[in-house]
Short mmCIF file of C-alpha atoms in Angstrom, two decimals:
data_model
loop_
_atom_site.label_atom_id
_atom_site.label_comp_id
_atom_site.label_asym_id
_atom_site.label_seq_id
_atom_site.Cartn_x
_atom_site.Cartn_y
_atom_site.Cartn_z
CA MET A 270 122.36 -14.99 -8.18
CA ASN A 271 119.56 -16.64 -6.34
CA ARG A 272 118.60 -16.06 -2.63
CA LEU A 273 120.54 -19.30 -1.66
CA SER A 274 123.80 -18.47 -3.45
CA TRP A 275 124.87 -16.05 -0.47
CA MET A 276 125.19 -19.09 1.70
CA LEU A 277 128.86 -19.61 0.87
CA SER A 278 130.24 -16.15 0.44
CA ALA A 279 132.76 -15.24 -2.03
CA ALA A 280 135.60 -15.18 0.44
CA LEU A 281 134.92 -18.52 1.55
CA LEU A 282 134.37 -20.08 -1.90
CA PHE A 283 137.94 -18.76 -2.95
CA LEU A 284 139.32 -20.07 0.38
CA SER A 285 142.06 -22.44 -0.59
CA VAL A 286 142.02 -25.72 1.75
CA TYR A 287 144.51 -28.28 1.02
CA SER A 288 145.26 -31.93 2.05
CA CYS A 289 148.50 -33.05 3.43
CA SER A 290 149.46 -33.97 -0.27
CA GLY A 291 148.92 -30.55 -1.39
CA GLN A 292 145.95 -30.87 -3.20
CA PRO A 293 142.82 -29.04 -2.89
CA VAL A 294 140.00 -30.88 -1.15
CA ARG A 295 136.31 -31.36 -1.63
CA THR A 296 133.54 -31.15 0.85
CA ILE A 297 131.07 -34.00 1.40
CA SER A 298 127.77 -32.91 3.07
CA THR A 299 124.34 -34.11 4.04
CA GLY A 300 121.19 -32.27 4.94
CA SER A 301 117.57 -32.22 5.46
CA HIS A 302 114.72 -29.99 6.69
CA ILE A 303 110.89 -29.82 7.34
CA PRO A 304 108.70 -28.86 4.67
CA TYR A 305 108.55 -25.04 3.61
CA THR A 306 105.37 -23.16 3.89
CA ALA A 307 103.12 -22.33 1.29
CA GLU A 308 104.18 -18.52 1.82
CA GLU A 309 107.84 -19.50 1.57
CA ILE A 310 107.24 -21.46 -1.64
CA ARG A 311 105.30 -18.62 -3.26
CA THR A 312 107.64 -15.92 -2.37
CA ASP A 313 110.84 -18.26 -2.52
CA GLN A 314 111.87 -16.57 0.80
CA PRO A 315 112.47 -18.10 3.80
CA GLN A 316 110.70 -17.21 7.14
CA LYS A 317 112.70 -14.81 9.48
CA PHE A 318 113.33 -15.81 13.06
CA ARG A 319 115.12 -14.94 16.35
CA PHE A 320 118.15 -17.12 16.83
CA VAL A 321 120.41 -18.31 19.25
CA VAL A 322 123.71 -19.74 18.18
CA TRP A 323 125.40 -22.41 20.52
CA SER A 324 128.49 -23.96 19.50
CA ASN A 325 131.67 -25.69 21.03
CA HIS A 326 134.04 -23.75 18.61
CA SER A 327 134.13 -19.69 18.39
CA GLY A 328 134.94 -19.82 14.59
CA ALA A 329 131.79 -22.10 13.99
CA THR A 330 129.86 -19.91 16.06
CA GLN A 331 130.87 -16.54 14.18
CA ALA A 332 130.39 -18.09 10.79
CA ALA A 333 126.70 -19.53 11.88
CA ILE A 334 126.05 -15.95 13.09
CA GLN A 335 126.93 -14.61 9.72
CA PHE A 336 124.77 -17.06 7.90
CA LEU A 337 121.82 -16.12 9.67
CA GLN A 338 122.30 -12.48 9.41
CA LYS A 339 122.54 -12.70 5.72
CA THR A 340 119.17 -13.22 5.26
CA HIS A 341 118.22 -10.56 7.80
CA ASN A 342 117.45 -13.03 10.80
CA ILE A 343 118.02 -11.75 14.27
CA VAL A 344 120.65 -13.34 16.38
CA VAL A 345 120.68 -12.73 20.23
CA GLU A 346 123.98 -11.77 21.59
CA ARG A 347 126.19 -14.01 23.71
CA ALA A 348 126.45 -11.49 26.39
CA ARG A 349 122.60 -11.43 26.85
CA LEU A 350 122.60 -15.35 27.01
CA GLN A 351 125.17 -15.09 29.73
CA GLU A 352 123.25 -12.65 31.71
CA ILE A 353 120.20 -14.84 31.63
CA PHE A 354 122.49 -17.95 32.53
CA GLY A 355 123.61 -15.99 35.63
CA GLU A 356 120.09 -14.61 36.62
CA GLN A 357 118.42 -18.18 36.43
CA ARG A 358 121.46 -19.74 37.67
CA VAL A 359 121.64 -22.22 35.16
CA GLN A 360 125.06 -24.18 34.72
CA LEU A 361 125.90 -26.30 32.21
CA SER A 362 127.25 -29.91 32.95
CA HIS A 363 128.49 -31.02 29.49
CA SER A 364 126.08 -33.65 29.50
CA SER A 365 122.88 -34.43 27.55
CA GLU A 366 121.09 -32.28 29.79
CA ASP A 367 122.88 -29.04 28.44
CA GLU A 368 120.67 -28.79 25.29
CA ALA A 369 117.47 -28.30 27.24
CA LYS A 370 118.98 -25.89 29.31
CA VAL A 371 120.21 -23.94 26.19
CA LEU A 372 116.68 -24.09 24.72
CA ARG A 373 115.26 -22.68 28.11
CA VAL A 374 117.68 -19.87 28.07
CA GLY A 375 117.01 -19.03 24.35
CA ARG A 376 113.11 -19.02 24.96
CA LEU A 377 113.79 -16.64 27.90
CA ALA A 378 115.88 -14.39 25.64
CA GLY A 379 113.06 -14.18 23.15
CA ALA A 380 114.59 -16.54 20.47
CA GLU A 381 112.30 -18.77 18.34
CA ARG A 382 115.23 -21.02 17.15
CA VAL A 383 118.35 -22.32 18.46
CA VAL A 384 121.03 -23.42 16.16
CA PHE A 385 123.63 -26.14 17.51
CA VAL A 386 126.89 -26.19 15.85
CA GLU A 387 129.32 -29.11 16.81
CA VAL A 388 132.89 -29.17 15.69
CA VAL A 389 134.60 -32.63 15.86
CA LYS A 390 138.21 -32.64 15.23
CA SER A 391 141.01 -35.32 15.33
CA ASP A 392 144.58 -35.62 14.46
CA GLN A 393 147.28 -37.95 13.31
CA TRP A 394 150.77 -37.99 12.25
CA THR A 395 151.55 -38.89 8.69
CA GLY A 396 154.65 -39.52 6.57
CA ASP A 397 158.05 -40.82 7.63
CA GLY A 398 161.38 -39.32 9.37
CA TYR A 399 161.77 -35.75 8.93
CA SER A 400 158.70 -35.51 6.46
CA ARG A 401 156.15 -36.35 9.25
CA ILE A 402 153.33 -33.91 9.49
CA MET A 403 150.29 -33.51 11.60
CA VAL A 404 147.17 -33.88 9.44
CA TYR A 405 143.45 -33.47 10.71
CA ARG A 406 140.06 -34.52 10.05
CA VAL A 407 137.29 -32.04 10.83
CA SER A 408 133.49 -32.41 10.56
CA VAL A 409 130.73 -30.04 11.47
CA ASN A 410 127.43 -31.09 12.37
CA VAL A 411 124.31 -28.44 12.87
CA ARG A 412 120.90 -28.67 13.99
CA CYS A 413 118.26 -25.97 14.22
CA ILE A 414 115.72 -26.68 16.84
CA ASP A 415 112.19 -24.89 17.79
CA VAL A 416 112.58 -23.73 21.42
CA GLU A 417 108.94 -24.28 22.00
CA THR A 418 108.42 -27.68 20.67
CA ALA A 419 112.10 -29.02 20.67
CA GLU A 420 111.58 -30.32 17.22
CA ILE A 421 114.29 -30.29 14.69
CA GLN A 422 113.70 -27.81 11.75
CA TRP A 423 116.72 -28.59 9.90
CA SER A 424 120.01 -30.53 10.15
CA GLY A 425 123.34 -30.86 8.23
CA THR A 426 126.65 -32.10 8.44
CA ALA A 427 129.98 -31.19 6.47
CA HIS A 428 133.62 -32.77 6.25
CA PHE A 429 136.41 -32.90 3.78
CA ASP A 430 137.11 -35.90 1.67
CA GLN A 431 140.73 -36.26 3.04
CA PRO A 432 142.86 -34.98 5.86
CA ILE A 433 143.83 -31.39 5.73
CA ILE A 434 146.80 -29.49 7.33
CA ASP A 435 144.98 -26.36 8.68
CA PRO A 436 141.81 -27.14 10.44
CA GLU A 437 141.07 -23.66 12.11
CA GLU A 438 140.82 -22.09 8.60
CA SER A 439 138.44 -24.79 7.49
CA ILE A 440 135.92 -24.61 10.24
CA PRO A 441 133.90 -21.63 9.30
CA LEU A 442 133.73 -23.01 5.74
CA LEU A 443 132.25 -26.33 6.84
CA THR A 444 129.94 -24.55 8.97
CA LYS A 445 128.47 -22.63 6.12
CA VAL A 446 128.33 -25.83 3.97
CA ALA A 447 126.56 -27.85 6.70
CA MET A 448 123.96 -25.01 7.03
CA SER A 449 123.55 -24.37 3.34
CA ARG A 450 122.98 -28.11 2.51
CA ALA A 451 120.55 -28.34 5.51
CA THR A 452 118.26 -25.53 4.13
CA CYS A 453 118.82 -26.13 0.21
CA PRO A 454 115.20 -26.83 -1.02
CA ILE A 455 116.35 -29.68 -3.58
CA GLU A 456 112.58 -30.71 -3.46
CA ARG A 457 111.75 -27.27 -5.25
CA GLY A 458 114.16 -27.50 -8.12
CA TYR A 459 117.55 -26.38 -6.47
CA LYS A 460 120.75 -28.30 -7.00
CA TRP A 461 123.42 -28.65 -4.34
CA THR A 462 127.08 -28.86 -5.61
CA GLU A 463 129.88 -29.26 -3.27
CA VAL A 464 132.64 -26.98 -2.73
CA GLY A 465 135.72 -28.18 -4.72
CA THR A 466 133.59 -29.68 -7.44
CA VAL A 467 135.49 -28.58 -10.75
CA SER A 468 133.73 -26.46 -13.33
CA GLU A 469 130.43 -26.08 -11.42
CA ARG A 470 129.28 -23.21 -9.11
CA PRO A 471 129.45 -24.57 -5.55
CA GLY A 472 126.41 -24.24 -3.06
CA CYS A 473 122.60 -24.26 -3.31
CA ASN A 474 121.56 -22.98 -6.78
CA ARG A 475 118.52 -23.48 -9.00
CA ASP A 476 118.78 -26.18 -11.28
CA LYS A 477 118.73 -25.34 -15.17
#
């Protein structure tokens, strides 16, 4: 198993996510990143950083933290961030200015990168009569930003190919898929396979 195979843990890979028709679903993802350094290419190991994770969903936050800690990155605790927010009297306004505020607090906390994870969820009824059920469409967008330059280091998205019936169970998986896809070095001979693809190992693996 190569260094990127951990990104989708065994528990998540065997997580059954079903559509409203009862059929397993497949992820659809996109991702991009800045070029890897010569040292990263030589060692086939990513650089380690101190991160802040900021999300509008607790399940996505925890999944992102697990993802980063798997490769021995350091993640600043939420309690420390709240402490700095209080000390600096920083208040979030749920506007476009919030991102700059989080980057500032992350920098004060000693972080080098902030990972923003946004969960978007919508619902609708489907079926007729007594067979009507609520189904959901869920997508996760991730961005890793340098706190000093405000430049995006990597970004990714993930959603399912059809509506599902249990959105909360799926959000951690989609978060890890989006982060995995964003950091997968396809330009260096790795191959990305979506979760739910029949007869192929999902995730980022070295192409044979």
